[in-house]
PDB file of C-alpha atoms in Angstrom:
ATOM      1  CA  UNK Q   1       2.718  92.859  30.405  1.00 96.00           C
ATOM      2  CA  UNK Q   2       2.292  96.219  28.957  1.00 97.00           C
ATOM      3  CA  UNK Q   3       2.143  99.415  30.972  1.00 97.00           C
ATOM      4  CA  UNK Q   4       1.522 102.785  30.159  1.00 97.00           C
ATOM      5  CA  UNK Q   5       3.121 105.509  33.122  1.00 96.00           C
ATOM      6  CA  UNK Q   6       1.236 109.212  32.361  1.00 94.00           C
ATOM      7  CA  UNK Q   7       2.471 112.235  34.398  1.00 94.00           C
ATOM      8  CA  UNK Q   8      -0.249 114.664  34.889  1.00 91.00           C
ATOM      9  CA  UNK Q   9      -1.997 116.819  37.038  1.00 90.00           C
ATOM     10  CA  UNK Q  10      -5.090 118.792  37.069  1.00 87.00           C
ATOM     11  CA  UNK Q  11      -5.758 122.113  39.479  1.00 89.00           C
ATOM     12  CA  UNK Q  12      -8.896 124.333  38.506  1.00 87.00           C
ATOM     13  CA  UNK Q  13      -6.827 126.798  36.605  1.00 91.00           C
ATOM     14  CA  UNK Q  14      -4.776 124.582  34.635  1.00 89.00           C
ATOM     15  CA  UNK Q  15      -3.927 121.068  33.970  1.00 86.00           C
ATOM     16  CA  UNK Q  16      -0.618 119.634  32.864  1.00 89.00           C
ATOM     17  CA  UNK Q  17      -0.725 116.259  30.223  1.00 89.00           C
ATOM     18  CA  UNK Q  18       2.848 114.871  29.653  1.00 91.00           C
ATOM     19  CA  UNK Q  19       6.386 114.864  30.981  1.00 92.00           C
ATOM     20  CA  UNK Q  20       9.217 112.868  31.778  1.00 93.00           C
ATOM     21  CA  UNK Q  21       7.234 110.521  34.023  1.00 93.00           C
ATOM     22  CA  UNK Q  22       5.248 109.638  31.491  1.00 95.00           C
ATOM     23  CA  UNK Q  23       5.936 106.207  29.174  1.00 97.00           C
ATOM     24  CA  UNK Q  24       5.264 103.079  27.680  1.00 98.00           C
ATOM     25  CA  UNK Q  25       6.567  99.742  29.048  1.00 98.00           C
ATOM     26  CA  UNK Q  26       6.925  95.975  28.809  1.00 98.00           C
ATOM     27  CA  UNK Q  27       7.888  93.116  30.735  1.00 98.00           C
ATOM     28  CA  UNK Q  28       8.507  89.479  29.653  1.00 97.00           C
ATOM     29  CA  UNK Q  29       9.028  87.967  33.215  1.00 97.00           C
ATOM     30  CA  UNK Q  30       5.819  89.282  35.031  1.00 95.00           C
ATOM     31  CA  UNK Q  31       7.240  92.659  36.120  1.00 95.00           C
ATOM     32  CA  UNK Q  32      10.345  91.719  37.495  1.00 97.00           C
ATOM     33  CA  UNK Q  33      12.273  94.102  35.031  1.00 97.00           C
ATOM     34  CA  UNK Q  34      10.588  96.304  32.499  1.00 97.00           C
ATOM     35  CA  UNK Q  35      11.786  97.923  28.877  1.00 97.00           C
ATOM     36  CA  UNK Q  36      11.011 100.897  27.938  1.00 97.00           C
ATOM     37  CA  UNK Q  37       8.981 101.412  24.474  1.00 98.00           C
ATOM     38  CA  UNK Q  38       8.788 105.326  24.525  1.00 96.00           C
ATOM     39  CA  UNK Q  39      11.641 105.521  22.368  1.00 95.00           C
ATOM     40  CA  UNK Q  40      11.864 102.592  20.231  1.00 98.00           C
ATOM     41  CA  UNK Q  41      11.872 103.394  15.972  1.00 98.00           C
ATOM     42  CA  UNK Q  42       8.623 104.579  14.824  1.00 98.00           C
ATOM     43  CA  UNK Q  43       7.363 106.342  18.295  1.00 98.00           C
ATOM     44  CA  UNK Q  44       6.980 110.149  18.040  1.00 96.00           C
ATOM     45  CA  UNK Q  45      10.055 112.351  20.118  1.00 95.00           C
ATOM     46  CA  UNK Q  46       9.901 115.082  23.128  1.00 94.00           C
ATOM     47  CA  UNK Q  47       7.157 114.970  25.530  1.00 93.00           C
ATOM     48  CA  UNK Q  48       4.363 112.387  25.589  1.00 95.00           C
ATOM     49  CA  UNK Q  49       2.064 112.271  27.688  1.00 94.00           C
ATOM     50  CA  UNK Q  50      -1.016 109.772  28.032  1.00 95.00           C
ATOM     51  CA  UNK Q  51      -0.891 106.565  26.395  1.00 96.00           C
ATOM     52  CA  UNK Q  52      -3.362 103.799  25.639  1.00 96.00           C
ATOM     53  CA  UNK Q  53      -2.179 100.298  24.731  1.00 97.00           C
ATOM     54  CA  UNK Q  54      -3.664  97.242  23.569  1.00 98.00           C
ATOM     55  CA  UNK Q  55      -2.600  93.706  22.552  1.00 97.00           C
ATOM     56  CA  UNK Q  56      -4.644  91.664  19.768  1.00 97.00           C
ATOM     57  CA  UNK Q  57      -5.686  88.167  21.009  1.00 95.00           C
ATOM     58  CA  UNK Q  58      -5.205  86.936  17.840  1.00 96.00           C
ATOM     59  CA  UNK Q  59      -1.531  87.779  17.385  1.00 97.00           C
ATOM     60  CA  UNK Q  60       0.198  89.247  20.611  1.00 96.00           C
ATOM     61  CA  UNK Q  61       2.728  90.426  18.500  1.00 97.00           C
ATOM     62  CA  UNK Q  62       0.612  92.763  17.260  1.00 98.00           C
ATOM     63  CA  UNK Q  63       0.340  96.063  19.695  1.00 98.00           C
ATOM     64  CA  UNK Q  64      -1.567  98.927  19.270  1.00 98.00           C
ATOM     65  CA  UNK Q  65      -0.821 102.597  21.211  1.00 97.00           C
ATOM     66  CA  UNK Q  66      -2.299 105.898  20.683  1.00 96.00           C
ATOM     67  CA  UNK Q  67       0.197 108.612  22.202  1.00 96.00           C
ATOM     68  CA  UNK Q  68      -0.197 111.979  23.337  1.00 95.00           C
ATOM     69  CA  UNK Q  69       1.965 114.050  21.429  1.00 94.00           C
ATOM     70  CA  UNK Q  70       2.358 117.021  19.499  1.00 93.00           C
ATOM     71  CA  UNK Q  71       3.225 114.162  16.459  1.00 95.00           C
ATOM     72  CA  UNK Q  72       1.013 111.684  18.218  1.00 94.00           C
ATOM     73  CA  UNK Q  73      -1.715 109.509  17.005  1.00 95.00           C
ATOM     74  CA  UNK Q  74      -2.531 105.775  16.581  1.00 97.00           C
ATOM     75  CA  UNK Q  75       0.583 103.419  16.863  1.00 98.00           C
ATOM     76  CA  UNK Q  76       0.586 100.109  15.641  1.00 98.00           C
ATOM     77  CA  UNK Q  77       3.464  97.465  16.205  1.00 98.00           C
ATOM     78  CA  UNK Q  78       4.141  93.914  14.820  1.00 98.00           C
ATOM     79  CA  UNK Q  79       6.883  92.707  16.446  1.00 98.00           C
ATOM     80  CA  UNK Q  80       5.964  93.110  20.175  1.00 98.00           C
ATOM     81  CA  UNK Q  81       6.853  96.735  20.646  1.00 98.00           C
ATOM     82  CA  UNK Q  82      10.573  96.973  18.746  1.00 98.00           C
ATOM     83  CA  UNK Q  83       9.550  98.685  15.981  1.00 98.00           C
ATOM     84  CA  UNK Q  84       6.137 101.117  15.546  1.00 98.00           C
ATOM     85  CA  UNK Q  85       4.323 102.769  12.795  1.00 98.00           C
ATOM     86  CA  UNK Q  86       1.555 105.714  13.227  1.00 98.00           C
ATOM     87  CA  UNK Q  87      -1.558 104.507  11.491  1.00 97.00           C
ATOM     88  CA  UNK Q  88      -3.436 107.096  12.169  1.00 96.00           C
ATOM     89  CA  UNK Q  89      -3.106 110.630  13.250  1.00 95.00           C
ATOM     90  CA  UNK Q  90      -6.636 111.871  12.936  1.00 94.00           C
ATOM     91  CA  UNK Q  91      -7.263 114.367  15.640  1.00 91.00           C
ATOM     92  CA  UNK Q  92     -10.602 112.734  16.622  1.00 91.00           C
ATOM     93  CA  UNK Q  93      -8.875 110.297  18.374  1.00 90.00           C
ATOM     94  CA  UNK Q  94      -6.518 112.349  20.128  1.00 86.00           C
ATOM     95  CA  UNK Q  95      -8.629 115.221  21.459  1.00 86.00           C
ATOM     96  CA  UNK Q  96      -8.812 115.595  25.320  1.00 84.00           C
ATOM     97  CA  UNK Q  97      -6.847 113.031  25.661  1.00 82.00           C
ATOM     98  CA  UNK Q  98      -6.716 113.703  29.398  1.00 81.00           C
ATOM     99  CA  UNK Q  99     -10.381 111.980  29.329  1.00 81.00           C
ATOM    100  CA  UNK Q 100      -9.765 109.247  26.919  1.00 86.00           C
ATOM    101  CA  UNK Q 101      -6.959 107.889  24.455  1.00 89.00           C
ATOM    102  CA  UNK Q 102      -8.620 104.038  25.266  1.00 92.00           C
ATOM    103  CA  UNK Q 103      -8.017 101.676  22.401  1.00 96.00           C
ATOM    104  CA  UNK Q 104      -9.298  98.005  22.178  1.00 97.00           C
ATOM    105  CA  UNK Q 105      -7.933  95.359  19.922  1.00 98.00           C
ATOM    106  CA  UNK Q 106     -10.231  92.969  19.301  1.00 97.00           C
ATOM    107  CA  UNK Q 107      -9.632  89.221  20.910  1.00 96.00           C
ATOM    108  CA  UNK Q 108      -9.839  87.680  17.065  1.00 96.00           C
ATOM    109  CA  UNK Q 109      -9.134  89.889  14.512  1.00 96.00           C
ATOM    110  CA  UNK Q 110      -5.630  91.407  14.340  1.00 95.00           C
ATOM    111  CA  UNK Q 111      -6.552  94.076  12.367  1.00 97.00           C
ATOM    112  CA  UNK Q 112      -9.715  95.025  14.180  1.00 97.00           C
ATOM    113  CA  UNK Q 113      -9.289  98.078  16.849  1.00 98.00           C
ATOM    114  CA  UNK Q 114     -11.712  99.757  18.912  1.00 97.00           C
ATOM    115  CA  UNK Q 115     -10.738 103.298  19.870  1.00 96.00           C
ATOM    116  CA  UNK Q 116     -12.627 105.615  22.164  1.00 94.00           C
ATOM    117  CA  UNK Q 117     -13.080 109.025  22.772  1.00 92.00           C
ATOM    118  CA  UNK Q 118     -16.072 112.055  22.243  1.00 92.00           C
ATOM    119  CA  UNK Q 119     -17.385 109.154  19.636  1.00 93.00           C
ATOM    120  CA  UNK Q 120     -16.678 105.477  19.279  1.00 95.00           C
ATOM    121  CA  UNK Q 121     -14.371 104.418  16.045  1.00 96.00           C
ATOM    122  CA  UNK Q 122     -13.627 100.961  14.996  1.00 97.00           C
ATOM    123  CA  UNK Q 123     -11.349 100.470  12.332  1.00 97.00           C
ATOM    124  CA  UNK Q 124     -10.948  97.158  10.525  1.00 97.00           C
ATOM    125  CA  UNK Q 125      -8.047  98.105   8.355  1.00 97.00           C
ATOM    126  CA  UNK Q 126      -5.514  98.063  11.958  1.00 96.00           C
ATOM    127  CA  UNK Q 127      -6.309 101.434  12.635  1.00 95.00           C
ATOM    128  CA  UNK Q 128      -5.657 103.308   8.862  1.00 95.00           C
ATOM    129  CA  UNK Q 129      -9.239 103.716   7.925  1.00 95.00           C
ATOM    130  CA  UNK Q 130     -11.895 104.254  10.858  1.00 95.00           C
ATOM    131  CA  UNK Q 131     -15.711 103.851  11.252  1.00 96.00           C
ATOM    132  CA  UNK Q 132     -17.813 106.190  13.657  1.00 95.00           C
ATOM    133  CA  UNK Q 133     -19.687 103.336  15.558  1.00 95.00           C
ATOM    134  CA  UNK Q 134     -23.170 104.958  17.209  1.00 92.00           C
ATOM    135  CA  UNK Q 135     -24.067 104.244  20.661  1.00 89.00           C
ATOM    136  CA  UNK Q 136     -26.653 105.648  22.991  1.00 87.00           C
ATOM    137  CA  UNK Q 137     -25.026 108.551  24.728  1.00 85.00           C
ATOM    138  CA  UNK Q 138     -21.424 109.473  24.166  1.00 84.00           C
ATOM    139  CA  UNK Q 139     -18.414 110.257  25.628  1.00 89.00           C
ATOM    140  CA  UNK Q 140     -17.437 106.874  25.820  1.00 90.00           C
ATOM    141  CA  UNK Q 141     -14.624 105.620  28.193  1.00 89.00           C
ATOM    142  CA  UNK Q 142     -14.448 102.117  28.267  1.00 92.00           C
ATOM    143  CA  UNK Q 143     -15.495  99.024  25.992  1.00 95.00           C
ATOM    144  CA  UNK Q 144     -15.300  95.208  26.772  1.00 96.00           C
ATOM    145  CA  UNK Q 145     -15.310  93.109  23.810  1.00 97.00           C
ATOM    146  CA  UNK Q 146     -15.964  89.799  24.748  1.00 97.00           C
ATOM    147  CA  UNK Q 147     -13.146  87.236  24.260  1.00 96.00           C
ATOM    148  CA  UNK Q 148     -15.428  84.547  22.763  1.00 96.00           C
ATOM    149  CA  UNK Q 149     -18.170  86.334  20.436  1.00 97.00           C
ATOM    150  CA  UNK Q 150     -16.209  89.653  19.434  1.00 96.00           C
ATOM    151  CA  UNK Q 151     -19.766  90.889  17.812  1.00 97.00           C
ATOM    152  CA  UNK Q 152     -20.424  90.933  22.054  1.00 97.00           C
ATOM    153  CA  UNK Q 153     -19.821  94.218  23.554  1.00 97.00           C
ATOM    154  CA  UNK Q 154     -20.724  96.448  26.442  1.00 94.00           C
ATOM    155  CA  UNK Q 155     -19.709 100.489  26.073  1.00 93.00           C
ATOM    156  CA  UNK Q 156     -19.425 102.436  28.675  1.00 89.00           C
ATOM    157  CA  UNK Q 157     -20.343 106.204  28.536  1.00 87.00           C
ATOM    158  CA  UNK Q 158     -20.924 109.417  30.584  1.00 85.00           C
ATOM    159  CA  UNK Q 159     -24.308 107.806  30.394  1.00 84.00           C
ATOM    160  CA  UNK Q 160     -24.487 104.574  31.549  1.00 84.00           C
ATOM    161  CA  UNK Q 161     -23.649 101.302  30.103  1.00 87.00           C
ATOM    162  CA  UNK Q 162     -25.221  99.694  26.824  1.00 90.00           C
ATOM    163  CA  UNK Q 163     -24.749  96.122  25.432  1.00 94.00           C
ATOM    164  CA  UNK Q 164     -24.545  95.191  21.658  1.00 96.00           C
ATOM    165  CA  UNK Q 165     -24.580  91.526  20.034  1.00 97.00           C
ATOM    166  CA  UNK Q 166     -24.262  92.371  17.074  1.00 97.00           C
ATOM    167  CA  UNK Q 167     -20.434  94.661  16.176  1.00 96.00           C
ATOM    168  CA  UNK Q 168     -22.376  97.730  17.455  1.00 95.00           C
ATOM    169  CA  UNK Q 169     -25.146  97.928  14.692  1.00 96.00           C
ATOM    170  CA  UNK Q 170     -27.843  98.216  17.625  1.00 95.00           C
ATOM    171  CA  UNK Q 171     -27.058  99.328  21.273  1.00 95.00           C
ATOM    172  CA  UNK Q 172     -29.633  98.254  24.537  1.00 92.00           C
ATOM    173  CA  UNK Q 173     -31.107 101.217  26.239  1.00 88.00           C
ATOM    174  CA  UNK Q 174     -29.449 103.118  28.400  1.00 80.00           C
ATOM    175  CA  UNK Q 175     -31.796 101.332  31.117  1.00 73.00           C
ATOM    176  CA  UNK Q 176     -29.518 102.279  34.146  1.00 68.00           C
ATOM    177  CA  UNK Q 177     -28.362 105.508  33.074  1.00 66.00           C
ATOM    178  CA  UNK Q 178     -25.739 106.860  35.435  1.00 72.00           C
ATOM    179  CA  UNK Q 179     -23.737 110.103  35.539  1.00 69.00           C
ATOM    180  CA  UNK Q 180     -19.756 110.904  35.262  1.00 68.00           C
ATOM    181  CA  UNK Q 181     -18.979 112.281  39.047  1.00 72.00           C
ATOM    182  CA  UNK Q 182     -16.498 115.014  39.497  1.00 69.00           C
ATOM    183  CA  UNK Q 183     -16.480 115.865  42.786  1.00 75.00           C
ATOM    184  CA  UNK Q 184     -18.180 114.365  45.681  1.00 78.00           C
ATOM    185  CA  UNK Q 185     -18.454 115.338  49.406  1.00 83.00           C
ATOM    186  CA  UNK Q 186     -19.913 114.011  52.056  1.00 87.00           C
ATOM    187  CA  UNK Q 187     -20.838 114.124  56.168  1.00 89.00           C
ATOM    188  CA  UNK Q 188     -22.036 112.005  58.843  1.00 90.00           C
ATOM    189  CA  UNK Q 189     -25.100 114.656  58.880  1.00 87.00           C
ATOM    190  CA  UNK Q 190     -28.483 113.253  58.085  1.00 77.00           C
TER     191      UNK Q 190
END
């Protein structure tokens, strides 16, 4: 089991992204006792803050991270989180990453990785090279890829959901288009 811990808070005059409560994490014995990865060779030093984590189906020694960080980017590790290498450190994938930092590895090719954000990128080369992937909408927050047919996916976006069968080439419509809620309040008044 991986886990990433994020410290953060958000106030309407400021927002705070990072500190000392924030990490990445494994277990071997189903969260009994947990390791820390923050810190192993290859992860960037000083404050992190948000982390997204992934494990290819096709190899789960394979891991893939992108970390908030002032040298942060997309992490990639082959031996089960001992050892990391940044792959990437394009900034497209790292901005606001109090809204996204969501990366996907796909269930059958290790060196296949979704990774979200303002656009959708899918890189094919474990993260070094990337491909903007168009969807209806954007802003997108969360993919499911799906464990049998990886050319299967549905994106979700500040729009709605859309479905593609075929790697993303063509999207559905955003048929049930929905809206990213902020705030809500409500009463018992009619």
């Amino acid at each position: 089991i991986y886990a990433a811990l994020w410290e953060a808070y958000r106030v309407s005059w400021q927002m705070s992204s990072g500190g000392p409560g924030s990490g990445l994490f494994k277990s071997t014995d189903a969260g009994e006792t947990w390791t820390e990865l923050t810190r192993k060779p290859g992860m960037p030093r000083g404050v992190v803050g948000k982390i997204g984590v992934s494990v290819s189906g096709a190899d789960s020694s394979r891991v893939y991270a992108i970390v908030e960080n002032e040298a942060g980017g997309v992490f990639q590790s082959n031996d089960a989180g001992e050892t990391w290498t940044r792959v990437s450190d394009d900034r497209r994938l790292r901005q606001r990453a109090f809204y996204y930092s969501r990366v996907y590895a796909d269930p059958k090719q290790k060196d296949t990785v979704w990774m979200l954000n303002v656009n959708m990128y899918r890189s094919t080369a474990a993260g070094k090279t990337l491909e903007n992937v168009r969807a209806p909408h954007g802003d997108y927050h969360a993919l499911w890829i799906d464990p049998d047919d990886s050319a299967h996916l549905v994106n979700a976006n500040d729009g709605g959901g859309t479905v593609s069968w075929n790697t993303g080439a063509t999207w559905t419509d955003l048929e049930f288009p929905t809206a990213q809620i902020y705030r809500l309040s409500v009463t018992n008044t009619f």
